[in-house]
Amino acid sequence: MVTEPKWLKAAGAKLGTKEAAGSANSATILGWAKRLGTKILGMVYNADSVPWCGVFVAYCLQEDGIEPVAIAVRATSWSTWGSALRPERLAPGAVLVFERPGGGHVGFYVGEDPTAYHVLGGNQGDTVSVARIAKDRCIARRWPSGRPVIGKPVQLAARKPISTDEA
């Protein structure tokens, strides 16, 4: 029986976590950053207005004892982390890295439809959510080194618009 990886369960438990409005900061998100520390994040992280998708991914992976990438706050640094996966080998929990204007985005694969990946990630509309992100923006598909890939691609219906807000 296939089960989802522990890090993906950890990510799902955080659905709905939001950044604080205005100049305030989410104690939860800043707590993740503090626990990860500057060695992993590559910077002192002290405001949830700084993109936090990489903080979210690193924190969820670390909850399962998996070492995140160095400079985890930089989404595109995840493009060389772990082991590469071909699109036909994707499984729930794979780390997907995307290009976007002004930077990158990183999150966890939970499924796909013909044109988009369904991604569980942080800082998607300023919250932890599942968003549809165009497949042609994906620059890397990764899996934690030394961990067996459990599962296979999951086909889902395209029920909401493709995301343009992951910052």
mmCIF file of C-alpha atoms in Angstrom:
data_model
loop_
_atom_site.group_PDB
_atom_site.id
_atom_site.type_symbol
_atom_site.label_atom_id
_atom_site.label_comp_id
_atom_site.label_asym_id
_atom_site.label_seq_id
_atom_site.Cartn_x
_atom_site.Cartn_y
_atom_site.Cartn_z
ATOM 1 C CA MET A 1 0.000 0.000 0.000
ATOM 2 C CA VAL A 2 1.372 3.397 -1.008
ATOM 3 C CA THR A 3 1.373 6.091 1.643
ATOM 4 C CA GLU A 4 2.339 9.707 1.288
ATOM 5 C CA PRO A 5 5.742 10.712 2.629
ATOM 6 C CA LYS A 6 5.948 12.116 6.150
ATOM 7 C CA TRP A 7 7.191 15.485 4.842
ATOM 8 C CA LEU A 8 4.097 15.828 2.644
ATOM 9 C CA LYS A 9 1.837 15.013 5.607
ATOM 10 C CA ALA A 10 3.691 17.722 7.554
ATOM 11 C CA ALA A 11 3.087 20.163 4.698
ATOM 12 C CA GLY A 12 -0.619 19.300 4.526
ATOM 13 C CA ALA A 13 -0.999 19.942 8.251
ATOM 14 C CA LYS A 14 0.057 23.557 7.586
ATOM 15 C CA LEU A 15 -2.622 24.293 4.954
ATOM 16 C CA GLY A 16 -4.191 27.671 5.612
ATOM 17 C CA THR A 17 -1.183 29.186 7.430
ATOM 18 C CA LYS A 18 -1.059 32.840 6.321
ATOM 19 C CA GLU A 19 1.383 35.673 6.454
ATOM 20 C CA ALA A 20 0.337 38.591 8.595
ATOM 21 C CA ALA A 21 -1.152 41.658 6.916
ATOM 22 C CA GLY A 22 0.808 44.854 6.456
ATOM 23 C CA SER A 23 3.966 45.356 8.482
ATOM 24 C CA ALA A 24 3.038 42.640 11.005
ATOM 25 C CA ASN A 25 4.636 39.191 10.780
ATOM 26 C CA SER A 26 3.265 35.681 11.237
ATOM 27 C CA ALA A 27 4.733 34.190 14.407
ATOM 28 C CA THR A 28 4.302 30.750 12.833
ATOM 29 C CA ILE A 29 6.320 31.517 9.682
ATOM 30 C CA LEU A 30 9.007 33.379 11.648
ATOM 31 C CA GLY A 31 9.118 30.388 14.011
ATOM 32 C CA TRP A 32 9.837 28.052 11.092
ATOM 33 C CA ALA A 33 12.646 30.347 9.965
ATOM 34 C CA LYS A 34 14.099 30.618 13.459
ATOM 35 C CA ARG A 35 14.089 26.848 13.884
ATOM 36 C CA LEU A 36 15.834 26.361 10.521
ATOM 37 C CA GLY A 37 18.403 29.076 11.263
ATOM 38 C CA THR A 38 20.687 31.157 9.084
ATOM 39 C CA LYS A 39 22.947 28.203 8.205
ATOM 40 C CA ILE A 40 20.101 26.555 6.275
ATOM 41 C CA LEU A 41 18.263 29.649 5.080
ATOM 42 C CA GLY A 42 21.399 31.515 4.030
ATOM 43 C CA MET A 43 20.219 34.740 5.665
ATOM 44 C CA VAL A 44 18.667 36.228 8.747
ATOM 45 C CA TYR A 45 14.955 35.855 8.033
ATOM 46 C CA ASN A 46 12.905 38.340 10.009
ATOM 47 C CA ALA A 47 9.841 39.304 7.948
ATOM 48 C CA ASP A 48 7.164 37.233 6.223
ATOM 49 C CA SER A 49 7.112 39.847 3.456
ATOM 50 C CA VAL A 50 10.313 38.136 2.221
ATOM 51 C CA PRO A 51 9.289 35.205 -0.027
ATOM 52 C CA TRP A 52 8.935 32.156 2.202
ATOM 53 C CA CYS A 53 8.145 29.235 -0.116
ATOM 54 C CA GLY A 54 11.661 27.840 0.448
ATOM 55 C CA VAL A 55 11.310 28.259 4.221
ATOM 56 C CA PHE A 56 8.100 26.201 4.080
ATOM 57 C CA VAL A 57 9.656 23.390 1.999
ATOM 58 C CA ALA A 58 12.799 23.259 4.165
ATOM 59 C CA TYR A 59 10.799 23.167 7.388
ATOM 60 C CA CYS A 60 8.521 20.342 6.203
ATOM 61 C CA LEU A 61 11.463 18.258 4.973
ATOM 62 C CA GLN A 62 13.398 18.844 8.182
ATOM 63 C CA GLU A 63 10.400 17.559 10.177
ATOM 64 C CA ASP A 64 11.151 14.205 8.491
ATOM 65 C CA GLY A 65 14.897 14.425 9.205
ATOM 66 C CA ILE A 66 15.779 15.395 5.625
ATOM 67 C CA GLU A 67 18.560 17.932 5.159
ATOM 68 C CA PRO A 68 17.333 20.909 3.105
ATOM 69 C CA VAL A 69 19.388 22.636 0.442
ATOM 70 C CA ALA A 70 21.862 25.344 1.477
ATOM 71 C CA ILE A 71 20.321 28.808 1.018
ATOM 72 C CA ALA A 72 16.850 27.264 1.272
ATOM 73 C CA VAL A 73 15.157 30.669 1.169
ATOM 74 C CA ARG A 74 16.191 31.008 -2.504
ATOM 75 C CA ALA A 75 13.632 28.930 -4.433
ATOM 76 C CA THR A 76 15.866 28.233 -7.418
ATOM 77 C CA SER A 77 18.602 26.752 -5.189
ATOM 78 C CA TRP A 78 16.286 23.724 -4.831
ATOM 79 C CA SER A 79 16.796 22.927 -8.538
ATOM 80 C CA THR A 80 19.996 20.968 -7.768
ATOM 81 C CA TRP A 81 18.964 19.500 -4.387
ATOM 82 C CA GLY A 82 18.324 15.775 -4.000
ATOM 83 C CA SER A 83 17.868 13.579 -7.063
ATOM 84 C CA ALA A 84 16.276 14.528 -10.368
ATOM 85 C CA LEU A 85 12.949 12.971 -11.361
ATOM 86 C CA ARG A 86 11.583 12.628 -14.883
ATOM 87 C CA PRO A 87 8.027 13.961 -15.287
ATOM 88 C CA GLU A 88 6.646 10.440 -15.729
ATOM 89 C CA ARG A 89 8.267 9.386 -12.393
ATOM 90 C CA LEU A 90 6.685 12.123 -10.260
ATOM 91 C CA ALA A 91 5.057 11.081 -7.012
ATOM 92 C CA PRO A 92 3.287 13.042 -4.287
ATOM 93 C CA GLY A 93 5.900 14.867 -2.220
ATOM 94 C CA ALA A 94 8.306 15.579 -5.083
ATOM 95 C CA VAL A 95 9.873 19.030 -4.845
ATOM 96 C CA LEU A 96 9.024 21.154 -7.880
ATOM 97 C CA VAL A 97 10.901 24.336 -8.778
ATOM 98 C CA PHE A 98 9.357 26.998 -11.006
ATOM 99 C CA GLU A 99 10.459 30.185 -12.739
ATOM 100 C CA ARG A 100 8.443 33.335 -12.146
ATOM 101 C CA PRO A 101 8.988 37.025 -12.843
ATOM 102 C CA GLY A 102 11.407 38.334 -10.235
ATOM 103 C CA GLY A 103 12.610 34.949 -8.987
ATOM 104 C CA GLY A 104 11.459 31.393 -8.498
ATOM 105 C CA HIS A 105 9.010 29.289 -6.558
ATOM 106 C CA VAL A 106 9.255 25.891 -4.847
ATOM 107 C CA GLY A 107 6.615 23.532 -3.484
ATOM 108 C CA PHE A 108 5.467 19.924 -3.276
ATOM 109 C CA TYR A 109 3.809 17.939 -6.073
ATOM 110 C CA VAL A 110 0.377 16.580 -5.139
ATOM 111 C CA GLY A 111 -0.911 15.900 -8.651
ATOM 112 C CA GLU A 112 -1.336 17.267 -12.149
ATOM 113 C CA ASP A 113 -3.713 17.884 -15.009
ATOM 114 C CA PRO A 114 -2.767 18.197 -18.697
ATOM 115 C CA THR A 115 -1.416 21.763 -18.382
ATOM 116 C CA ALA A 116 -0.514 22.307 -14.720
ATOM 117 C CA TYR A 117 1.042 20.757 -11.649
ATOM 118 C CA HIS A 118 -0.998 20.915 -8.449
ATOM 119 C CA VAL A 119 1.455 22.236 -5.858
ATOM 120 C CA LEU A 120 1.179 22.305 -2.073
ATOM 121 C CA GLY A 121 3.343 25.246 -1.138
ATOM 122 C CA GLY A 122 3.887 28.243 1.043
ATOM 123 C CA ASN A 123 3.564 31.857 -0.072
ATOM 124 C CA GLN A 124 0.984 30.984 -2.709
ATOM 125 C CA GLY A 125 -1.279 34.016 -2.429
ATOM 126 C CA ASP A 126 0.415 34.737 0.941
ATOM 127 C CA THR A 127 -0.770 31.419 2.404
ATOM 128 C CA VAL A 128 -0.044 27.686 2.467
ATOM 129 C CA SER A 129 -2.333 26.296 -0.211
ATOM 130 C CA VAL A 130 -2.614 24.004 -3.207
ATOM 131 C CA ALA A 131 -2.204 25.950 -6.444
ATOM 132 C CA ARG A 132 -2.189 24.980 -10.110
ATOM 133 C CA ILE A 133 1.091 26.109 -11.679
ATOM 134 C CA ALA A 134 1.752 25.829 -15.422
ATOM 135 C CA LYS A 135 3.965 22.858 -16.291
ATOM 136 C CA ASP A 136 5.974 24.944 -18.755
ATOM 137 C CA ARG A 137 7.264 27.071 -15.840
ATOM 138 C CA CYS A 138 8.757 24.031 -14.052
ATOM 139 C CA ILE A 139 12.568 23.996 -14.184
ATOM 140 C CA ALA A 140 13.272 21.062 -11.837
ATOM 141 C CA ARG A 141 11.606 18.008 -10.312
ATOM 142 C CA ARG A 142 13.502 16.625 -7.301
ATOM 143 C CA TRP A 143 13.274 13.883 -4.668
ATOM 144 C CA PRO A 144 15.248 13.529 -1.404
ATOM 145 C CA SER A 145 18.468 11.587 -2.023
ATOM 146 C CA GLY A 146 18.497 8.145 -0.454
ATOM 147 C CA ARG A 147 14.713 7.972 -0.083
ATOM 148 C CA PRO A 148 12.705 5.605 -2.276
ATOM 149 C CA VAL A 149 10.155 7.238 -4.556
ATOM 150 C CA ILE A 150 6.755 6.126 -3.291
ATOM 151 C CA GLY A 151 3.797 6.520 -5.563
ATOM 152 C CA LYS A 152 3.281 7.624 -9.129
ATOM 153 C CA PRO A 153 1.873 10.619 -10.991
ATOM 154 C CA VAL A 154 -1.628 11.589 -9.848
ATOM 155 C CA GLN A 155 -4.122 12.858 -12.436
ATOM 156 C CA LEU A 156 -6.470 15.537 -11.098
ATOM 157 C CA ALA A 157 -9.191 17.717 -12.579
ATOM 158 C CA ALA A 158 -8.364 21.329 -13.436
ATOM 159 C CA ARG A 159 -10.936 23.004 -11.180
ATOM 160 C CA LYS A 160 -9.324 26.354 -10.507
ATOM 161 C CA PRO A 161 -7.335 28.885 -12.523
ATOM 162 C CA ILE A 162 -3.600 28.616 -13.034
ATOM 163 C CA SER A 163 -1.705 30.548 -10.373
ATOM 164 C CA THR A 164 0.093 33.781 -11.115
ATOM 165 C CA ASP A 165 0.652 34.719 -7.446
ATOM 166 C CA GLU A 166 3.441 32.848 -5.706
ATOM 167 C CA ALA A 167 5.319 35.790 -4.227
#
